[in-house]
PDB file of C-alpha atoms in Angstrom:
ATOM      1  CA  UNK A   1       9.268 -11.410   0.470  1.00  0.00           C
ATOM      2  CA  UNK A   2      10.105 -12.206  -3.137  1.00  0.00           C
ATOM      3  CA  UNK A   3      10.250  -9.342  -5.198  1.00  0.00           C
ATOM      4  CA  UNK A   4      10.120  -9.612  -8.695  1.00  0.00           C
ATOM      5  CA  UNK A   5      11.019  -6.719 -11.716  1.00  0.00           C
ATOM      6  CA  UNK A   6       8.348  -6.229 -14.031  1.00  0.00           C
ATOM      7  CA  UNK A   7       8.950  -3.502 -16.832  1.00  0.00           C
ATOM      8  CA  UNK A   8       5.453  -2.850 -18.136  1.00  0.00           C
ATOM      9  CA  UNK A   9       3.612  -2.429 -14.961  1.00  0.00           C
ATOM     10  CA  UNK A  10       1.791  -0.040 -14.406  1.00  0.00           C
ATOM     11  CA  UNK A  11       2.653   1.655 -10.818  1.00  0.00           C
ATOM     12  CA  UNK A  12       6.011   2.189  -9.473  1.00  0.00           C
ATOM     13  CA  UNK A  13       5.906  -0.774  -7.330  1.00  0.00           C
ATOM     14  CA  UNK A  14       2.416  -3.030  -6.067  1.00  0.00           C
ATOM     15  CA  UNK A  15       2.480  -5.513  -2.965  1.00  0.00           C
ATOM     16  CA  UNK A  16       0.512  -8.995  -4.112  1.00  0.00           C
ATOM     17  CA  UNK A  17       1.589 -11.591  -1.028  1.00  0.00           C
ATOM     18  CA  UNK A  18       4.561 -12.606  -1.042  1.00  0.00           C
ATOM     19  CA  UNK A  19       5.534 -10.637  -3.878  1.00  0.00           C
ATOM     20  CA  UNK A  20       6.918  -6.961  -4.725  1.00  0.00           C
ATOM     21  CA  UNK A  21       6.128  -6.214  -7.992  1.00  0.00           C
ATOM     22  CA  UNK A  22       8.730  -2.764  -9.027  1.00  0.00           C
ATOM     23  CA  UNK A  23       8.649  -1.190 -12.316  1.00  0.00           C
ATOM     24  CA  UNK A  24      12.357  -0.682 -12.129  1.00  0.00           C
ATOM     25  CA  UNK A  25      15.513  -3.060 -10.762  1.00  0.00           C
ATOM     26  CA  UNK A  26      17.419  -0.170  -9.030  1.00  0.00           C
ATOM     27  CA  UNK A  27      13.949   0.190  -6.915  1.00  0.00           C
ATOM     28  CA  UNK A  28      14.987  -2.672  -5.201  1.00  0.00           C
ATOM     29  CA  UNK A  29      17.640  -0.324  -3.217  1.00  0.00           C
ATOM     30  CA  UNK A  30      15.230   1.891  -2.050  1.00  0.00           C
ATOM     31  CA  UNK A  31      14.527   1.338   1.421  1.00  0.00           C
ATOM     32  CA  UNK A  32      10.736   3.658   1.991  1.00  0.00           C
ATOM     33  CA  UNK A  33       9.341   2.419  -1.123  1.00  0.00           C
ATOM     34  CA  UNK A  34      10.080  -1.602   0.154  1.00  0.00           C
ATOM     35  CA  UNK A  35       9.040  -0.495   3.470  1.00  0.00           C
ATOM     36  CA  UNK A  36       5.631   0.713   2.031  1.00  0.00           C
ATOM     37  CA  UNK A  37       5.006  -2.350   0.064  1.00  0.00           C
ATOM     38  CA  UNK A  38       6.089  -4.296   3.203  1.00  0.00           C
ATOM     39  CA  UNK A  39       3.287  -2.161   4.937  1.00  0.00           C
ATOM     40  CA  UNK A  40       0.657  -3.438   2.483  1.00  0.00           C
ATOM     41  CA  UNK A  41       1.963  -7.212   2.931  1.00  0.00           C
ATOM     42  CA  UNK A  42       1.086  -6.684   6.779  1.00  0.00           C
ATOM     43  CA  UNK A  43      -2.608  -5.281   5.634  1.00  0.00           C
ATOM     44  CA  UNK A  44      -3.007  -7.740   3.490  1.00  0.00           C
ATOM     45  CA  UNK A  45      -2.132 -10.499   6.184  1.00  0.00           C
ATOM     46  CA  UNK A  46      -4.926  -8.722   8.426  1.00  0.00           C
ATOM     47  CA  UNK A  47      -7.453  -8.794   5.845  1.00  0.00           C
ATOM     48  CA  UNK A  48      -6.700 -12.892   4.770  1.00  0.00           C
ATOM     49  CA  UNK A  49      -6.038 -11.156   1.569  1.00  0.00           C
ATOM     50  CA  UNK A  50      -8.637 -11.109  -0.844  1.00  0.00           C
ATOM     51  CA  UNK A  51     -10.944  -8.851   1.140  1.00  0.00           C
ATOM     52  CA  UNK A  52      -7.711  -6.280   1.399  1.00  0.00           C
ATOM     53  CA  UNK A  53      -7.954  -6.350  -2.501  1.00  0.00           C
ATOM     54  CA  UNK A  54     -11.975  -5.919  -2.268  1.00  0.00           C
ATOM     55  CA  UNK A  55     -11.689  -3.405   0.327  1.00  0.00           C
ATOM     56  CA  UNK A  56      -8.693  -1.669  -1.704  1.00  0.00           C
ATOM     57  CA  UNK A  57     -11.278  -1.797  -4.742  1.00  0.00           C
ATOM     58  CA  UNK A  58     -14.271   0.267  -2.863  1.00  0.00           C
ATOM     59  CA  UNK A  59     -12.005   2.885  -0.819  1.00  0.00           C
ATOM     60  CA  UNK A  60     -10.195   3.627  -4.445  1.00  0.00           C
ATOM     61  CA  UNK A  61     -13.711   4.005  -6.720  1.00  0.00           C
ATOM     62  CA  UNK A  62     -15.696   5.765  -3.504  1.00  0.00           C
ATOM     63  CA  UNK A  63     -12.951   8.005  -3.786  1.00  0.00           C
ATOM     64  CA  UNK A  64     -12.584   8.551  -7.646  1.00  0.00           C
ATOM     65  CA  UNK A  65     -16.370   9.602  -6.969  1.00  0.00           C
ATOM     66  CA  UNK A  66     -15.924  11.921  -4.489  1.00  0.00           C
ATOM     67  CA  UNK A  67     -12.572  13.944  -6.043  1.00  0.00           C
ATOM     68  CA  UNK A  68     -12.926  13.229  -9.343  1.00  0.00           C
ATOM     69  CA  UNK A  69      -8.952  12.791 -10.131  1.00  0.00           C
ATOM     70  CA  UNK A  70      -7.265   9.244  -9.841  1.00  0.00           C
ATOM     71  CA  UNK A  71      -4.083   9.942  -8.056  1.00  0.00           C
ATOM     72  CA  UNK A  72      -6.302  11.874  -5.250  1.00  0.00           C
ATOM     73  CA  UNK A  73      -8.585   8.817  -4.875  1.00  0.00           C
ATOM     74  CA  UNK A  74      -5.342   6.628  -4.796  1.00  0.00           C
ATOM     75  CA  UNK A  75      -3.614   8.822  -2.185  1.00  0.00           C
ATOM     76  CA  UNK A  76      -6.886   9.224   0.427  1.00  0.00           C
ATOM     77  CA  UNK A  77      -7.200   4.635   0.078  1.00  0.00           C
ATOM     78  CA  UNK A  78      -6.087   4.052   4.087  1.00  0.00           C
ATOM     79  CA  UNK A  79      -4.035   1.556   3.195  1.00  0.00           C
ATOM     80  CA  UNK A  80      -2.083   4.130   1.270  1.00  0.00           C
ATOM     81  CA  UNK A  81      -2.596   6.810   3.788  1.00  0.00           C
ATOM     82  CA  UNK A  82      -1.016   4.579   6.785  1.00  0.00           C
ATOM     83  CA  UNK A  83       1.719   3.319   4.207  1.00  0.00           C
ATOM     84  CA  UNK A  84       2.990   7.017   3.073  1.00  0.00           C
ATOM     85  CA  UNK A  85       2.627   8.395   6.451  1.00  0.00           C
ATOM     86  CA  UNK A  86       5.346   5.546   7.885  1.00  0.00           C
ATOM     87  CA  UNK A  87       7.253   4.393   4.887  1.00  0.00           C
ATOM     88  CA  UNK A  88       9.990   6.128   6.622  1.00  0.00           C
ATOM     89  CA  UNK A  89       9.805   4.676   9.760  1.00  0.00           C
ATOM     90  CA  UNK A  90      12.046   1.518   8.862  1.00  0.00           C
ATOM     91  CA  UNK A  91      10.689  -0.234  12.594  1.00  0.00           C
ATOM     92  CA  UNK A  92       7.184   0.891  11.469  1.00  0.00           C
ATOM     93  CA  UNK A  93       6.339  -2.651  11.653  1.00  0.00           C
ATOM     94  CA  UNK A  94       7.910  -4.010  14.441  1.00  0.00           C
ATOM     95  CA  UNK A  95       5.520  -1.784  16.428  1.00  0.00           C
ATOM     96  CA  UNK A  96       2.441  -1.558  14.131  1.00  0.00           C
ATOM     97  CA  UNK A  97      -0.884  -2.089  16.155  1.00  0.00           C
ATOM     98  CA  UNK A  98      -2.937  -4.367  14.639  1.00  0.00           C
ATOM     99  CA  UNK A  99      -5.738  -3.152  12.216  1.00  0.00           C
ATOM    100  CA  UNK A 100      -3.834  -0.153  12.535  1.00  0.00           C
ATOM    101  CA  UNK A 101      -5.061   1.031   8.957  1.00  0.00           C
ATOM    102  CA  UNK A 102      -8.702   1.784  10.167  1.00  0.00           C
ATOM    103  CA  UNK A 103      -7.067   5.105  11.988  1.00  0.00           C
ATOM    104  CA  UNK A 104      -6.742   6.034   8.365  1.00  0.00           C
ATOM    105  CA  UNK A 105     -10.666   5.731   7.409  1.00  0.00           C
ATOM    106  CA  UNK A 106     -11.290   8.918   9.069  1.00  0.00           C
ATOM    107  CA  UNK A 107      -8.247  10.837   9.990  1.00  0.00           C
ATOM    108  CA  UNK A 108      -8.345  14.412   8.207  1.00  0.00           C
ATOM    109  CA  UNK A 109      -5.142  14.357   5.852  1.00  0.00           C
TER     110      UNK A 109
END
């Protein structure tokens, strides 16, 4: 994982495999928000990356259209949902089911 500081960007931090993109260098200490982004790169691996990005796409503008608000449309993607619900869990990954996003298409918050 290469992880690279970019000041103008526009989210805290943004997983593009092999990269973590962070807004901010002192990010790089914080171990949940890596964890998340580490998260994505395993998602992205699943989905042979570009249709994780196409998927990402549809779940976020279904979503504007059914709340209406960006950062609730960004919150309910199931990407994001399975990343904030273990970015915690520092050995998420090492036990991670495969596909194990697609819990996250459905699940009631």
């Amino acid at each position: 994982m290469l992880i690279f500081v970019i000041k103008y960007l526009p989210a805290e931090a943004m997983a593009l495999f092999p990269f973590v993109l962070l807004k901010e260098r002192n990010m790089k200490h914080n171990t949940e928000l890596i964890n998340h982004e580490r998260i994505h790169h395993r998602q992205q691996i699943e989905l042979l990356f570009i249709p994780f990005y196409l998927l990402y796409l549809i779940f976020y503008l279904v979503n504007l259209l059914r709340y209406q608000n960006h950062y609730t449309a960004y919150r309910h993607i199931p990407f994001e949902r399975e990343s904030f619900k273990n970015q915690q869990n520092l050995d998420y990954l090492k036990k991670r089911p495969f596909w194990a996003w697609l819990a996250f298409i459905t699940k009631a918050d």
